[in-house]
Amino acid sequence: MNSSQSKATVAFIGLGQMGAPMARNLMRAGYTVRGHDRDVRIAAQFSDCQDFIWCDSAAIAVQGVERLILMLPDSRVVDAVLWHGEPALSALMAPGALVIDMSSSDPIHSRENAQKLKMISRGFIDAPVSGGVKKAEAGTLTIMIGGDADLVERAQPLLQAMGKTTTHVGDAGAGHAVKALNNYVSAAGLLAVCEALSAAEKFGIDPHLVNQVFNASTGKNNTTENKVEAFMLNGAFNSGFSLALMKKDLETANRFMGQVKSMREFSSQCLGIWKAADDVLDKGSDHTVMLRYIRDA
Ligand code: NAD
């Protein structure tokens, strides 16, 4: 592979709800994607894409590439792929190659990953996303980035193909910290809306009207604006973001707040409720099912 080819070729591991549309936007922007997911059924989704090369393993996907994007469930999986695979990707990637972890990973792990990769002359930035499946499809994600400025600059053309707002928030791990804290704020807001709608319904008030009033008042938030009518009151519960992943993000945020010795009582209460819901709801439930859980409680 010559250098102009390798510049336009990216390895992408984790082609789930978010990763698949993100990879498609990279191809729309002119990149060739060497993609891998452990779920082999995903290969068929890309059978119509000329610029997509399905790779049977992560090790094959990173061959000859200078940039690797990870869109995996969590840090445990990211670490397994980078350090504990047979063989580990960190060793397989060429010196100077850049790992871009776009998963919602743990900030402390990410800082360690950046340090460990630097010691073997590979770069690392964290670039998690916010916006959900719709914005992943539209290429309008919000991306928060942590890492050395030169590495962030190198990744910008790729990130701009997937996101509308890219903000460099600090050193490695800072992007993942902001992402986890954002999802804590989002999950706390969703929980408050579910409790409020449920109480209003019990008093005989139409929840559609309640949400309409919230949206014209100070109670407005992302849930009232984008989720209540689209995914919750209609019983669809299909936003594309699982309850298990939201619980994982809350665990990350709560652990992080403890690690930096910041007050986290409200965060702990909030996490407790999401954990209790995750224990009883069907595996794979969407996070918006929280409304049904609160109604039935
Ligand atoms: P997903 O479960 O749909 O996708 C994850 C993919 O990773 C799956 O296809 C799975 O098969 C694959 N995978 C798991 N282990 C693997 C391994 N060892 N090797 C290769 N592939 C492996 O999840 P998602 O909703 O796409 O979320 C991905 C990340 O993005 C998560 O960290 C999530 O918290 C975050 N996120 C999701 C949303 C959303 O709305 N869904 C929004 C923002 C951020």
XYZ file of C-alpha atoms and ligand atoms in Angstrom:
341
model
C 0.000 0.000 0.000
C 1.480 3.369 -0.948
C 1.271 6.361 1.363
C -1.516 8.212 -0.478
C -3.671 5.056 -0.310
C -2.982 4.511 3.371
C -3.909 8.129 4.171
C -7.405 7.563 2.836
C -7.834 4.170 4.466
C -9.129 3.780 7.999
C -9.655 0.711 10.145
C -13.002 0.700 11.989
C -13.801 -1.817 14.695
C -17.293 -1.992 16.195
C -19.976 -1.546 13.524
C -23.082 -1.595 15.741
C -25.929 0.931 16.025
C -23.508 3.869 15.988
C -20.416 2.498 14.273
C -22.196 1.417 11.073
C -23.618 4.857 10.160
C -20.371 6.546 11.227
C -18.391 4.271 8.906
C -20.818 5.072 6.088
C -20.180 8.790 6.574
C -16.433 8.198 6.345
C -16.982 6.471 3.008
C -19.183 9.373 1.858
C -16.252 11.673 2.673
C -13.958 9.620 0.450
C -12.303 7.212 2.875
C -11.921 3.504 2.358
C -12.969 1.626 5.492
C -11.426 -1.665 6.590
C -14.186 -2.774 8.946
C -14.499 -5.499 11.540
C -17.145 -6.488 14.089
C -17.323 -9.693 16.062
C -20.898 -10.051 14.806
C -20.293 -11.415 11.293
C -23.932 -10.757 10.260
C -22.995 -7.064 10.037
C -20.856 -7.710 6.939
C -24.022 -8.049 4.817
C -25.081 -4.469 5.689
C -22.076 -3.235 3.730
C -22.327 -5.540 0.723
C -23.397 -2.553 -1.441
C -20.387 -0.394 -0.446
C -17.482 -0.249 -2.878
C -15.232 1.514 -0.402
C -15.761 -1.011 2.380
C -13.486 -3.970 3.022
C -14.892 -6.486 5.506
C -12.102 -8.001 7.624
C -12.620 -11.279 9.467
C -10.508 -10.106 12.391
C -9.364 -6.870 13.989
C -5.800 -7.917 13.226
C -6.564 -8.029 9.493
C -8.419 -4.683 9.668
C -5.403 -2.744 10.980
C -2.979 -4.056 8.362
C -1.222 -1.104 6.736
C -3.456 1.617 8.210
C -2.335 4.783 9.956
C -5.608 5.347 11.789
C -7.817 2.973 13.747
C -11.279 3.961 15.006
C -12.846 1.979 17.849
C -16.637 2.176 18.456
C -16.981 -0.593 21.028
C -19.229 -1.017 24.078
C -16.792 -0.003 26.837
C -13.217 0.175 28.120
C -13.152 -3.510 28.968
C -13.655 -4.381 25.299
C -11.351 -1.578 24.104
C -8.554 -2.824 26.378
C -9.139 -6.426 25.295
C -8.805 -5.473 21.632
C -5.790 -3.202 22.117
C -3.775 -5.189 24.621
C -5.074 -8.715 25.169
C -5.995 -9.945 21.682
C -4.164 -12.805 20.029
C -2.319 -10.862 18.680
C -2.868 -7.499 20.420
C -3.580 -4.616 18.028
C -1.209 -2.228 19.817
C 1.696 -4.396 18.681
C 0.358 -4.963 15.167
C -0.176 -1.319 14.280
C 2.655 0.490 12.565
C 4.814 2.874 14.646
C 3.266 6.348 14.445
C -0.246 4.962 13.920
C -3.120 6.681 15.711
C -5.872 4.999 17.747
C -9.100 7.032 17.995
C -11.356 5.610 20.694
C -14.869 6.902 19.940
C -16.556 4.449 22.313
C -17.898 5.813 25.615
C -14.947 4.486 27.605
C -13.572 5.075 31.080
C -11.492 8.312 31.311
C -8.827 6.853 33.610
C -8.344 3.793 31.348
C -8.089 6.112 28.369
C -5.405 8.211 29.998
C -3.484 4.997 30.708
C -3.999 3.773 27.146
C -2.551 7.038 25.802
C 0.515 6.701 28.045
C 1.078 3.034 27.231
C 0.697 3.621 23.486
C 3.035 6.618 23.605
C 5.723 4.377 25.134
C 5.588 2.178 22.027
C 5.380 5.169 19.627
C 1.686 4.905 18.820
C -0.763 7.767 19.311
C -4.096 7.746 21.137
C -6.957 10.217 21.372
C -10.401 9.756 22.876
C -13.249 11.143 20.783
C -16.594 9.915 22.162
C -19.819 11.134 20.652
C -23.211 12.437 21.644
C -26.317 12.629 19.503
C -27.556 9.067 19.054
C -28.252 7.015 15.958
C -30.099 9.792 14.068
C -27.169 12.187 14.309
C -24.712 9.381 13.569
C -26.632 8.803 10.319
C -26.760 12.514 9.509
C -23.055 13.014 10.287
C -23.961 15.682 12.846
C -22.663 14.116 16.056
C -21.169 16.184 18.846
C -17.624 14.936 19.410
C -15.591 15.717 22.541
C -11.897 15.096 22.170
C -9.060 14.409 24.589
C -5.402 14.105 23.611
C -2.259 15.860 22.420
C -3.000 18.791 20.092
C -0.939 17.410 17.185
C -2.778 14.083 17.295
C -6.160 15.808 17.547
C -5.317 17.926 14.514
C -4.369 14.784 12.590
C -7.746 13.234 13.369
C -9.869 16.318 12.608
C -10.677 15.548 8.932
C -11.962 12.123 9.968
C -13.935 13.456 12.901
C -15.475 16.213 10.826
C -16.787 13.586 8.413
C -18.834 12.140 11.284
C -19.652 15.116 13.473
C -20.891 18.680 13.297
C -19.282 19.965 16.493
C -15.818 18.791 17.484
C -14.417 20.236 20.710
C -10.920 19.543 22.045
C -11.607 19.512 25.783
C -8.220 18.552 27.244
C -5.583 15.845 27.567
C -6.173 12.157 26.863
C -9.145 10.929 28.900
C -10.805 14.364 29.052
C -13.143 13.564 26.149
C -14.304 10.411 27.905
C -14.735 12.318 31.174
C -16.944 14.944 29.509
C -18.920 12.230 27.709
C -19.629 10.293 30.916
C -20.612 13.487 32.756
C -22.851 14.533 29.856
C -24.661 11.211 29.977
C -25.070 11.505 33.734
C -26.775 14.877 33.236
C -28.870 13.410 30.416
C -29.871 10.291 32.405
C -30.758 12.354 35.477
C -32.927 14.599 33.293
C -34.668 11.627 31.696
C -35.369 10.108 35.091
C -36.862 13.355 36.398
C -39.116 13.592 33.335
C -40.327 9.987 33.797
C -41.165 10.560 37.471
C -42.930 13.840 36.669
C -44.987 12.415 33.773
C -45.962 9.395 35.833
C -47.110 11.556 38.763
C -49.091 13.849 36.430
C -50.812 10.832 34.828
C -51.777 9.487 38.263
C -53.430 12.868 38.937
C -55.396 12.512 35.688
C -53.435 14.954 33.520
C -52.701 14.096 29.882
C -48.911 13.465 29.677
C -48.765 14.900 26.138
C -50.056 18.211 27.509
C -47.633 18.039 30.421
C -44.700 17.589 28.066
C -45.985 20.395 25.855
C -45.988 22.701 28.884
C -42.506 21.542 29.946
C -41.224 22.382 26.472
C -42.585 25.921 26.819
C -41.278 26.242 30.384
C -38.137 25.837 32.466
C -38.563 22.042 32.758
C -37.545 21.588 29.101
C -34.605 19.272 28.458
C -33.308 16.875 25.805
C -35.766 14.178 26.913
C -38.827 16.447 26.744
C -37.736 17.850 23.387
C -36.473 14.751 21.574
C -37.591 11.579 23.330
C -40.971 11.852 25.076
C -43.107 12.053 21.933
C -40.738 10.248 19.540
C -39.980 7.150 21.631
C -41.769 7.128 24.988
C -45.453 8.116 25.093
C -46.086 6.206 21.835
C -44.699 3.035 23.459
C -42.068 2.561 20.723
C -39.074 2.597 23.086
C -36.684 2.355 20.134
C -34.269 5.302 20.300
C -31.326 3.016 19.448
C -29.453 3.526 22.742
C -29.742 0.616 25.142
C -30.510 0.893 28.827
C -27.468 -1.276 29.562
C -25.171 1.241 27.817
C -26.753 4.154 29.697
C -26.208 2.298 32.994
C -22.594 1.677 31.957
C -22.088 5.401 31.252
C -23.576 6.279 34.645
C -21.244 3.807 36.343
C -18.329 5.416 34.510
C -19.401 8.920 35.564
C -20.058 7.913 39.177
C -16.730 6.074 39.480
C -14.933 9.026 37.889
C -16.533 11.501 40.311
C -15.307 9.303 43.161
C -11.806 9.073 41.693
C -11.494 12.857 41.489
C -13.045 13.142 44.968
C -16.029 15.227 43.876
C -19.460 15.100 45.561
C -21.629 12.438 43.899
C -24.650 11.769 46.115
C -27.237 12.650 43.466
C -25.259 10.697 40.864
C -25.220 7.632 43.160
C -29.011 7.813 43.675
C -29.561 8.174 39.942
C -27.259 5.229 39.175
C -29.100 3.092 41.752
C -32.413 3.579 39.926
C -30.945 2.788 36.483
C -29.276 -0.325 37.927
C -32.533 -1.512 39.483
C -34.305 -1.030 36.134
C -31.549 -2.886 34.275
C -31.894 -5.809 36.721
C -35.567 -6.394 35.936
C -36.069 -5.217 32.346
C -35.463 -7.460 29.334
C -31.857 -7.644 28.126
C -31.441 -5.316 25.152
C -34.150 -2.884 26.347
C -33.878 0.661 25.050
C -33.071 3.289 27.688
C -36.372 5.084 27.022
C -38.187 2.091 28.595
C -37.406 3.872 31.864
C -40.842 5.551 31.515
C -42.630 2.178 31.674
C -40.432 1.075 34.572
C -41.321 4.212 36.595
C -45.031 3.963 35.697
C -45.115 0.348 36.917
C -43.089 0.970 40.068
P -23.757 -1.590 19.841
O -23.854 -2.646 20.876
O -24.846 -1.431 18.844
O -22.368 -1.753 19.013
C -21.187 -2.230 19.565
C -20.587 -3.180 18.540
O -19.326 -3.658 19.025
C -21.467 -4.419 18.310
O -21.773 -4.529 16.934
C -20.602 -5.573 18.800
O -20.790 -6.775 18.061
C -19.207 -5.011 18.628
N -18.208 -5.658 19.455
C -18.258 -5.952 20.779
N -17.121 -6.543 21.187
C -16.324 -6.621 20.087
C -15.016 -7.127 19.871
N -14.284 -7.675 20.853
N -14.491 -7.047 18.610
C -15.225 -6.510 17.607
N -16.470 -6.022 17.749
C -17.011 -6.068 18.992
O -23.506 -0.229 20.632
P -23.655 1.263 20.096
O -25.005 1.756 20.488
O -23.200 1.342 18.686
O -22.593 1.986 21.039
C -21.196 1.927 20.820
C -20.543 2.909 21.786
O -21.070 4.220 21.538
C -20.830 2.607 23.255
O -19.707 2.907 24.028
C -22.000 3.535 23.581
O -22.054 3.837 24.965
C -21.652 4.734 22.718
N -22.766 5.590 22.298
C -23.959 5.058 21.866
C -24.993 5.917 21.475
C -26.317 5.402 20.966
O -27.273 6.198 20.846
N -26.455 4.105 20.650
C -24.802 7.303 21.511
C -23.561 7.811 21.924
C -22.552 6.938 22.315
